[in-house]
C-alpha atoms as a PDB file:
ATOM      1  CA  MET A   1       5.775  23.427  12.688  1.00  0.00           C
ATOM      2  CA  GLU A   2       7.822  21.912   9.859  1.00  0.00           C
ATOM      3  CA  ASP A   3      10.327  20.507  12.358  1.00  0.00           C
ATOM      4  CA  HIS A   4       7.578  18.218  13.692  1.00  0.00           C
ATOM      5  CA  MET A   5       6.665  16.744  10.300  1.00  0.00           C
ATOM      6  CA  ARG A   6       7.383  13.044  10.533  1.00  0.00           C
ATOM      7  CA  LEU A   7       8.606  12.606   6.959  1.00  0.00           C
ATOM      8  CA  LEU A   8      10.315  15.956   6.443  1.00  0.00           C
ATOM      9  CA  ASN A   9      13.170  15.690   3.904  1.00  0.00           C
ATOM     10  CA  LYS A  10      12.205  12.120   3.020  1.00  0.00           C
ATOM     11  CA  THR A  11      11.057  10.738  -0.319  1.00  0.00           C
ATOM     12  CA  ALA A  12       8.478   7.966  -0.556  1.00  0.00           C
ATOM     13  CA  LEU A  13       7.340   5.778  -3.434  1.00  0.00           C
ATOM     14  CA  ILE A  14       3.803   4.370  -3.129  1.00  0.00           C
ATOM     15  CA  THR A  15       2.443   1.728  -5.488  1.00  0.00           C
ATOM     16  CA  GLY A  16      -1.294   1.573  -6.032  1.00  0.00           C
ATOM     17  CA  GLY A  17      -1.324   5.290  -5.290  1.00  0.00           C
ATOM     18  CA  GLY A  18      -4.150   6.256  -7.610  1.00  0.00           C
ATOM     19  CA  ALA A  19      -7.013   5.610  -5.186  1.00  0.00           C
ATOM     20  CA  GLY A  20      -8.056   4.064  -1.891  1.00  0.00           C
ATOM     21  CA  ILE A  21      -5.412   3.341   0.744  1.00  0.00           C
ATOM     22  CA  GLY A  22      -2.577   4.340  -1.575  1.00  0.00           C
ATOM     23  CA  ALA A  23      -4.084   7.751  -2.321  1.00  0.00           C
ATOM     24  CA  ALA A  24      -4.848   8.373   1.363  1.00  0.00           C
ATOM     25  CA  THR A  25      -1.264   7.430   2.232  1.00  0.00           C
ATOM     26  CA  ALA A  26       0.123   9.787  -0.416  1.00  0.00           C
ATOM     27  CA  HIS A  27      -2.027  12.611   0.973  1.00  0.00           C
ATOM     28  CA  LEU A  28      -0.877  11.983   4.539  1.00  0.00           C
ATOM     29  CA  PHE A  29       2.781  11.641   3.540  1.00  0.00           C
ATOM     30  CA  CYS A  30       2.640  15.002   1.730  1.00  0.00           C
ATOM     31  CA  GLN A  31       1.069  16.570   4.818  1.00  0.00           C
ATOM     32  CA  GLU A  32       3.959  15.172   6.856  1.00  0.00           C
ATOM     33  CA  GLY A  33       6.599  16.778   4.632  1.00  0.00           C
ATOM     34  CA  ALA A  34       7.543  13.956   2.274  1.00  0.00           C
ATOM     35  CA  SER A  35       8.221  14.161  -1.419  1.00  0.00           C
ATOM     36  CA  VAL A  36       5.973  11.480  -2.890  1.00  0.00           C
ATOM     37  CA  VAL A  37       5.983   9.402  -6.053  1.00  0.00           C
ATOM     38  CA  ILE A  38       2.760   7.508  -6.746  1.00  0.00           C
ATOM     39  CA  VAL A  39       2.513   4.603  -9.159  1.00  0.00           C
ATOM     40  CA  ASP A  40      -0.657   3.043 -10.551  1.00  0.00           C
ATOM     41  CA  PHE A  41      -1.773   1.334 -13.755  1.00  0.00           C
ATOM     42  CA  ASN A  42      -4.592   3.900 -14.022  1.00  0.00           C
ATOM     43  CA  GLN A  43      -3.229   7.188 -15.354  1.00  0.00           C
ATOM     44  CA  GLU A  44      -6.508   9.056 -14.820  1.00  0.00           C
ATOM     45  CA  ALA A  45      -6.678   7.994 -11.180  1.00  0.00           C
ATOM     46  CA  LEU A  46      -3.092   9.154 -10.671  1.00  0.00           C
ATOM     47  CA  LEU A  47      -3.872  12.581 -12.085  1.00  0.00           C
ATOM     48  CA  ARG A  48      -7.017  12.938  -9.972  1.00  0.00           C
ATOM     49  CA  THR A  49      -5.137  12.055  -6.812  1.00  0.00           C
ATOM     50  CA  SER A  50      -2.240  14.374  -7.585  1.00  0.00           C
ATOM     51  CA  GLU A  51      -4.570  17.259  -8.388  1.00  0.00           C
ATOM     52  CA  LEU A  52      -6.606  16.698  -5.227  1.00  0.00           C
ATOM     53  CA  ILE A  53      -3.504  16.633  -3.045  1.00  0.00           C
ATOM     54  CA  ARG A  54      -2.148  19.799  -4.645  1.00  0.00           C
ATOM     55  CA  SER A  55      -5.498  21.547  -4.161  1.00  0.00           C
ATOM     56  CA  VAL A  56      -5.304  20.891  -0.412  1.00  0.00           C
ATOM     57  CA  ILE A  57      -1.519  21.113   0.000  1.00  0.00           C
ATOM     58  CA  PRO A  58      -0.367  23.736  -2.528  1.00  0.00           C
ATOM     59  CA  ASN A  59       3.326  23.124  -1.851  1.00  0.00           C
ATOM     60  CA  ALA A  60       3.037  19.335  -2.110  1.00  0.00           C
ATOM     61  CA  ARG A  61       5.949  17.673  -3.863  1.00  0.00           C
ATOM     62  CA  ILE A  62       4.333  14.832  -5.779  1.00  0.00           C
ATOM     63  CA  ALA A  63       5.039  13.022  -9.040  1.00  0.00           C
ATOM     64  CA  GLN A  64       3.007  10.287 -10.695  1.00  0.00           C
ATOM     65  CA  TYR A  65       3.883   7.500 -13.117  1.00  0.00           C
ATOM     66  CA  ALA A  66       1.589   4.937 -14.731  1.00  0.00           C
ATOM     67  CA  ALA A  67       2.863   1.358 -14.653  1.00  0.00           C
ATOM     68  CA  ASP A  68       1.857  -2.229 -14.010  1.00  0.00           C
ATOM     69  CA  VAL A  69       3.764  -3.332 -10.896  1.00  0.00           C
ATOM     70  CA  SER A  70       4.334  -6.770 -12.426  1.00  0.00           C
ATOM     71  CA  ASP A  71       6.623  -5.075 -14.996  1.00  0.00           C
ATOM     72  CA  GLU A  72      10.135  -5.404 -13.546  1.00  0.00           C
ATOM     73  CA  LYS A  73      11.744  -2.964 -15.969  1.00  0.00           C
ATOM     74  CA  ALA A  74       9.140  -0.321 -15.174  1.00  0.00           C
ATOM     75  CA  ALA A  75       9.936  -0.675 -11.470  1.00  0.00           C
ATOM     76  CA  PHE A  76      13.600   0.126 -12.062  1.00  0.00           C
ATOM     77  CA  ASP A  77      12.699   2.965 -14.445  1.00  0.00           C
ATOM     78  CA  ILE A  78      10.330   4.555 -11.924  1.00  0.00           C
ATOM     79  CA  VAL A  79      12.834   4.330  -9.072  1.00  0.00           C
ATOM     80  CA  GLU A  80      15.348   6.077 -11.327  1.00  0.00           C
ATOM     81  CA  LYS A  81      12.759   8.773 -12.114  1.00  0.00           C
ATOM     82  CA  ALA A  82      12.032   9.210  -8.406  1.00  0.00           C
ATOM     83  CA  LEU A  83      15.732   9.753  -7.757  1.00  0.00           C
ATOM     84  CA  ASN A  84      15.915  12.239 -10.620  1.00  0.00           C
ATOM     85  CA  ASP A  85      12.805  14.048  -9.353  1.00  0.00           C
ATOM     86  CA  PHE A  86      13.711  14.283  -5.669  1.00  0.00           C
ATOM     87  CA  GLY A  87      17.327  13.162  -5.227  1.00  0.00           C
ATOM     88  CA  SER A  88      16.781  10.281  -2.794  1.00  0.00           C
ATOM     89  CA  LEU A  89      14.433   7.485  -1.786  1.00  0.00           C
ATOM     90  CA  ASP A  90      13.747   6.685   1.872  1.00  0.00           C
ATOM     91  CA  VAL A  91      10.383   4.883   1.955  1.00  0.00           C
ATOM     92  CA  LEU A  92       8.695   2.265  -0.214  1.00  0.00           C
ATOM     93  CA  VAL A  93       5.028   1.402   0.323  1.00  0.00           C
ATOM     94  CA  ASN A  94       4.006  -1.729  -1.576  1.00  0.00           C
ATOM     95  CA  ASN A  95       0.263  -1.190  -1.762  1.00  0.00           C
ATOM     96  CA  ALA A  96      -0.773  -2.153  -5.309  1.00  0.00           C
ATOM     97  CA  ALA A  97      -3.007  -5.213  -5.495  1.00  0.00           C
ATOM     98  CA  MET A  98      -5.583  -6.968  -7.624  1.00  0.00           C
ATOM     99  CA  ARG A  99      -8.520  -9.153  -6.564  1.00  0.00           C
ATOM    100  CA  ASN A 100     -10.042 -12.415  -7.701  1.00  0.00           C
ATOM    101  CA  TYR A 101     -13.242 -14.061  -6.469  1.00  0.00           C
ATOM    102  CA  SER A 102     -12.779 -17.618  -7.762  1.00  0.00           C
ATOM    103  CA  LEU A 103     -13.048 -20.555  -5.416  1.00  0.00           C
ATOM    104  CA  LEU A 104      -9.707 -22.313  -5.036  1.00  0.00           C
ATOM    105  CA  SER A 105     -11.256 -25.435  -6.534  1.00  0.00           C
ATOM    106  CA  ASP A 106     -12.100 -23.468  -9.689  1.00  0.00           C
ATOM    107  CA  ALA A 107      -9.082 -21.173 -10.047  1.00  0.00           C
ATOM    108  CA  THR A 108      -7.083 -21.672 -13.220  1.00  0.00           C
ATOM    109  CA  PRO A 109      -3.292 -21.407 -13.560  1.00  0.00           C
ATOM    110  CA  ALA A 110      -3.802 -18.168 -15.507  1.00  0.00           C
ATOM    111  CA  GLU A 111      -5.747 -16.674 -12.594  1.00  0.00           C
ATOM    112  CA  TRP A 112      -3.048 -17.725 -10.151  1.00  0.00           C
ATOM    113  CA  HIS A 113      -0.286 -16.252 -12.303  1.00  0.00           C
ATOM    114  CA  ALA A 114      -2.124 -12.937 -12.650  1.00  0.00           C
ATOM    115  CA  MET A 115      -2.609 -12.638  -8.888  1.00  0.00           C
ATOM    116  CA  VAL A 116       0.933 -13.648  -7.994  1.00  0.00           C
ATOM    117  CA  ASP A 117       2.449 -11.349 -10.628  1.00  0.00           C
ATOM    118  CA  VAL A 118       0.755  -8.266  -9.158  1.00  0.00           C
ATOM    119  CA  ASN A 119       0.309  -8.986  -5.450  1.00  0.00           C
ATOM    120  CA  PHE A 120       3.535 -10.851  -4.798  1.00  0.00           C
ATOM    121  CA  VAL A 121       6.059 -10.401  -7.608  1.00  0.00           C
ATOM    122  CA  GLY A 122       5.028  -6.730  -7.819  1.00  0.00           C
ATOM    123  CA  CYS A 123       6.243  -6.231  -4.240  1.00  0.00           C
ATOM    124  CA  ALA A 124       9.483  -8.035  -5.031  1.00  0.00           C
ATOM    125  CA  ASN A 125      10.027  -5.908  -8.152  1.00  0.00           C
ATOM    126  CA  TYR A 126       9.765  -2.613  -6.305  1.00  0.00           C
ATOM    127  CA  ALA A 127      11.748  -3.823  -3.299  1.00  0.00           C
ATOM    128  CA  ARG A 128      14.561  -4.984  -5.549  1.00  0.00           C
ATOM    129  CA  ALA A 129      14.538  -1.760  -7.549  1.00  0.00           C
ATOM    130  CA  ALA A 130      14.355   0.486  -4.476  1.00  0.00           C
ATOM    131  CA  LEU A 131      16.762  -1.270  -2.113  1.00  0.00           C
ATOM    132  CA  PRO A 132      20.012   0.313  -3.342  1.00  0.00           C
ATOM    133  CA  ALA A 133      18.568   3.791  -2.700  1.00  0.00           C
ATOM    134  CA  LEU A 134      16.921   2.730   0.574  1.00  0.00           C
ATOM    135  CA  ARG A 135      20.272   1.400   1.794  1.00  0.00           C
ATOM    136  CA  ARG A 136      21.980   4.679   0.892  1.00  0.00           C
ATOM    137  CA  SER A 137      19.336   6.527   2.870  1.00  0.00           C
ATOM    138  CA  GLY A 138      20.629   5.017   6.097  1.00  0.00           C
ATOM    139  CA  ARG A 139      17.076   5.061   7.476  1.00  0.00           C
ATOM    140  CA  GLY A 140      15.146   3.266   4.765  1.00  0.00           C
ATOM    141  CA  SER A 141      11.731   1.747   5.398  1.00  0.00           C
ATOM    142  CA  ILE A 142       9.548  -0.646   3.421  1.00  0.00           C
ATOM    143  CA  VAL A 143       5.887  -1.037   4.366  1.00  0.00           C
ATOM    144  CA  ASN A 144       3.991  -3.863   2.688  1.00  0.00           C
ATOM    145  CA  VAL A 145       0.203  -3.529   2.688  1.00  0.00           C
ATOM    146  CA  SER A 146      -1.062  -7.058   3.276  1.00  0.00           C
ATOM    147  CA  SER A 147      -4.485  -7.997   4.705  1.00  0.00           C
ATOM    148  CA  CYS A 148      -6.031  -9.273   7.912  1.00  0.00           C
ATOM    149  CA  TYR A 149      -7.171 -12.200   5.778  1.00  0.00           C
ATOM    150  CA  ALA A 150      -3.533 -13.234   5.434  1.00  0.00           C
ATOM    151  CA  VAL A 151      -3.917 -14.679   8.926  1.00  0.00           C
ATOM    152  CA  THR A 152      -7.631 -15.598   9.086  1.00  0.00           C
ATOM    153  CA  GLY A 153      -9.828 -17.695   6.830  1.00  0.00           C
ATOM    154  CA  ARG A 154     -12.796 -16.980   4.586  1.00  0.00           C
ATOM    155  CA  LYS A 155     -14.235 -18.363   1.383  1.00  0.00           C
ATOM    156  CA  GLY A 156     -14.203 -16.912  -2.093  1.00  0.00           C
ATOM    157  CA  MET A 157     -10.929 -14.942  -2.117  1.00  0.00           C
ATOM    158  CA  GLY A 158      -8.341 -17.655  -1.607  1.00  0.00           C
ATOM    159  CA  LEU A 159      -6.015 -16.437  -4.358  1.00  0.00           C
ATOM    160  CA  TYR A 160      -5.915 -12.926  -2.932  1.00  0.00           C
ATOM    161  CA  ASP A 161      -5.489 -14.139   0.650  1.00  0.00           C
ATOM    162  CA  ALA A 162      -2.699 -16.555  -0.288  1.00  0.00           C
ATOM    163  CA  THR A 163      -0.689 -13.786  -1.955  1.00  0.00           C
ATOM    164  CA  LYS A 164      -1.274 -11.520   1.044  1.00  0.00           C
ATOM    165  CA  ALA A 165       0.015 -14.273   3.361  1.00  0.00           C
ATOM    166  CA  GLY A 166       3.051 -14.550   1.111  1.00  0.00           C
ATOM    167  CA  GLN A 167       3.693 -10.844   1.611  1.00  0.00           C
ATOM    168  CA  LEU A 168       4.011 -11.440   5.358  1.00  0.00           C
ATOM    169  CA  ALA A 169       6.636 -14.137   4.806  1.00  0.00           C
ATOM    170  CA  MET A 170       8.454 -11.802   2.422  1.00  0.00           C
ATOM    171  CA  THR A 171       8.304  -9.045   5.045  1.00  0.00           C
ATOM    172  CA  ARG A 172       9.931 -11.216   7.706  1.00  0.00           C
ATOM    173  CA  THR A 173      12.681 -12.537   5.446  1.00  0.00           C
ATOM    174  CA  LEU A 174      13.492  -9.146   3.964  1.00  0.00           C
ATOM    175  CA  ALA A 175      13.667  -7.685   7.477  1.00  0.00           C
ATOM    176  CA  PHE A 176      16.349 -10.268   8.329  1.00  0.00           C
ATOM    177  CA  GLU A 177      18.275  -9.616   5.128  1.00  0.00           C
ATOM    178  CA  GLU A 178      18.179  -5.830   5.222  1.00  0.00           C
ATOM    179  CA  ALA A 179      18.706  -5.102   8.924  1.00  0.00           C
ATOM    180  CA  PRO A 180      22.514  -4.922   8.408  1.00  0.00           C
ATOM    181  CA  ASN A 181      21.880  -2.359   5.654  1.00  0.00           C
ATOM    182  CA  GLY A 182      19.759  -0.069   7.830  1.00  0.00           C
ATOM    183  CA  VAL A 183      16.481  -0.835   6.046  1.00  0.00           C
ATOM    184  CA  ARG A 184      13.433  -1.716   8.158  1.00  0.00           C
ATOM    185  CA  VAL A 185      10.669  -3.864   6.651  1.00  0.00           C
ATOM    186  CA  ASN A 186       7.170  -4.117   8.145  1.00  0.00           C
ATOM    187  CA  ALA A 187       3.612  -4.850   7.081  1.00  0.00           C
ATOM    188  CA  VAL A 188       0.154  -3.583   7.881  1.00  0.00           C
ATOM    189  CA  CYS A 189      -2.849  -5.883   7.623  1.00  0.00           C
ATOM    190  CA  PRO A 190      -6.005  -3.865   6.937  1.00  0.00           C
ATOM    191  CA  GLY A 191      -9.486  -5.155   7.624  1.00  0.00           C
ATOM    192  CA  SER A 192     -12.591  -4.140   5.683  1.00  0.00           C
ATOM    193  CA  THR A 193     -11.798  -0.700   4.257  1.00  0.00           C
ATOM    194  CA  LEU A 194     -14.336   1.365   2.331  1.00  0.00           C
ATOM    195  CA  THR A 195     -12.317   2.329  -0.735  1.00  0.00           C
ATOM    196  CA  ASP A 196     -13.294   3.638  -4.158  1.00  0.00           C
ATOM    197  CA  PHE A 197     -13.057   0.052  -5.409  1.00  0.00           C
ATOM    198  CA  HIS A 198     -15.889  -1.126  -3.166  1.00  0.00           C
ATOM    199  CA  VAL A 199     -18.065   1.906  -3.907  1.00  0.00           C
ATOM    200  CA  THR A 200     -17.624   1.544  -7.679  1.00  0.00           C
ATOM    201  CA  ARG A 201     -18.290  -2.193  -7.532  1.00  0.00           C
ATOM    202  CA  ALA A 202     -21.478  -1.631  -5.535  1.00  0.00           C
ATOM    203  CA  GLN A 203     -22.715   1.066  -7.887  1.00  0.00           C
ATOM    204  CA  ALA A 204     -22.070  -1.192 -10.891  1.00  0.00           C
ATOM    205  CA  VAL A 205     -24.630  -3.682  -9.588  1.00  0.00           C
ATOM    206  CA  GLY A 206     -27.112  -0.998  -8.499  1.00  0.00           C
ATOM    207  CA  LYS A 207     -26.413  -1.220  -4.766  1.00  0.00           C
ATOM    208  CA  ASP A 208     -27.055   1.856  -2.653  1.00  0.00           C
ATOM    209  CA  VAL A 209     -23.811   3.212  -1.203  1.00  0.00           C
ATOM    210  CA  GLU A 210     -25.431   4.010   2.145  1.00  0.00           C
ATOM    211  CA  LYS A 211     -26.566   0.387   2.345  1.00  0.00           C
ATOM    212  CA  LEU A 212     -23.027  -0.692   1.493  1.00  0.00           C
ATOM    213  CA  LYS A 213     -21.684   1.348   4.412  1.00  0.00           C
ATOM    214  CA  SER A 214     -23.842  -0.629   6.855  1.00  0.00           C
ATOM    215  CA  GLU A 215     -22.832  -4.066   5.635  1.00  0.00           C
ATOM    216  CA  ARG A 216     -19.664  -4.673   7.678  1.00  0.00           C
ATOM    217  CA  GLN A 217     -21.118  -4.732  11.171  1.00  0.00           C
ATOM    218  CA  SER A 218     -20.027  -8.339  11.716  1.00  0.00           C
ATOM    219  CA  THR A 219     -16.498  -8.078  10.291  1.00  0.00           C
ATOM    220  CA  SER A 220     -14.910  -6.121  13.122  1.00  0.00           C
ATOM    221  CA  LEU A 221     -15.370  -5.615  16.824  1.00  0.00           C
ATOM    222  CA  LEU A 222     -15.979  -1.953  16.021  1.00  0.00           C
ATOM    223  CA  GLY A 223     -18.874  -2.865  13.740  1.00  0.00           C
ATOM    224  CA  ARG A 224     -17.974  -0.747  10.735  1.00  0.00           C
ATOM    225  CA  TRP A 225     -15.670  -0.262   7.765  1.00  0.00           C
ATOM    226  CA  ALA A 226     -12.334   1.475   8.153  1.00  0.00           C
ATOM    227  CA  THR A 227     -11.651   4.603   6.141  1.00  0.00           C
ATOM    228  CA  PRO A 228      -8.537   4.662   3.944  1.00  0.00           C
ATOM    229  CA  ALA A 229      -7.123   7.386   6.202  1.00  0.00           C
ATOM    230  CA  GLU A 230      -7.336   5.012   9.178  1.00  0.00           C
ATOM    231  CA  ILE A 231      -5.044   2.595   7.342  1.00  0.00           C
ATOM    232  CA  ALA A 232      -2.721   5.343   6.124  1.00  0.00           C
ATOM    233  CA  ALA A 233      -1.970   6.462   9.692  1.00  0.00           C
ATOM    234  CA  PRO A 234      -0.156   3.266  10.799  1.00  0.00           C
ATOM    235  CA  ILE A 235       1.613   3.137   7.429  1.00  0.00           C
ATOM    236  CA  LEU A 236       2.916   6.635   8.145  1.00  0.00           C
ATOM    237  CA  TRP A 237       4.110   5.595  11.598  1.00  0.00           C
ATOM    238  CA  LEU A 238       5.977   2.546  10.301  1.00  0.00           C
ATOM    239  CA  ALA A 239       7.563   4.668   7.565  1.00  0.00           C
ATOM    240  CA  SER A 240       8.729   7.309  10.021  1.00  0.00           C
ATOM    241  CA  ASP A 241      11.700   7.365  12.368  1.00  0.00           C
ATOM    242  CA  GLU A 242       9.243   7.048  15.269  1.00  0.00           C
ATOM    243  CA  ALA A 243       9.159   3.336  14.409  1.00  0.00           C
ATOM    244  CA  SER A 244      12.959   3.083  14.320  1.00  0.00           C
ATOM    245  CA  PHE A 245      12.977  -0.095  16.473  1.00  0.00           C
ATOM    246  CA  MET A 246      10.245  -1.812  14.454  1.00  0.00           C
ATOM    247  CA  THR A 247      11.158  -4.346  11.791  1.00  0.00           C
ATOM    248  CA  GLY A 248       9.759  -7.691  10.687  1.00  0.00           C
ATOM    249  CA  THR A 249       6.381  -6.923  12.235  1.00  0.00           C
ATOM    250  CA  SER A 250       2.835  -7.255  10.915  1.00  0.00           C
ATOM    251  CA  ILE A 251       0.401  -4.775  12.463  1.00  0.00           C
ATOM    252  CA  MET A 252      -3.271  -5.740  12.387  1.00  0.00           C
ATOM    253  CA  VAL A 253      -5.388  -2.703  11.466  1.00  0.00           C
ATOM    254  CA  ASP A 254      -8.653  -4.587  11.299  1.00  0.00           C
ATOM    255  CA  GLY A 255     -10.948  -3.323  14.063  1.00  0.00           C
ATOM    256  CA  GLY A 256     -10.383  -6.584  15.931  1.00  0.00           C
ATOM    257  CA  LEU A 257     -11.483  -8.960  13.156  1.00  0.00           C
ATOM    258  CA  SER A 258      -8.430 -11.197  13.590  1.00  0.00           C
ATOM    259  CA  ILE A 259      -9.409 -12.040  17.195  1.00  0.00           C
ATOM    260  CA  MET A 260     -13.104 -12.653  16.541  1.00  0.00           C
END
């Protein structure tokens, strides 16, 4: 059975791995034989995710490190720790992100800087830190977790959507630059995904979670939220050698929202 694991003998680093899509991706990667390093600013979330994965996959090889992805030095330190922990690095998943709900007409320079530092510069930090090891791998893969709203419009989250669109441009350019080095670079663009973030935010304002689950019937052709696991699956595929002829692509994982 181990011979069929899609990430057997590979090591992956996942930012934003403490919850949501990042945690689901870490779980799936461990199931598929990878050694996994998860990074998140929330130490408690990291520990919960690691403990949960180990409770289901007793032989899981997983390490966790708390850091803000906008911290360039921390990115290099964590890549070095990953190499010390597991000996190599084959996959980088840039998943960490922050949100902002200001209208573009109201957004301050400080709000813009905060969003860009995490959602855009954070990706660049970890790509830059990881690339030497990914090149040595000979089969390195970077997967950037963008958003379906990088290519469609809406109101109220312009700062977030602009940084997610920037990630797609970064994906294409980095794919050009790293193809000669054997590193593939792709992106996934999730649609509405029911993560811990949305549940916690709803509970904070007294909204019933079951009501929350029924609120996305008009934001996809499938009429529902995605689960984090449904986003983790295409991330896994892009990270694996099954996607060996895929680079520079952006896969829409949005239940059809982008064509509505």
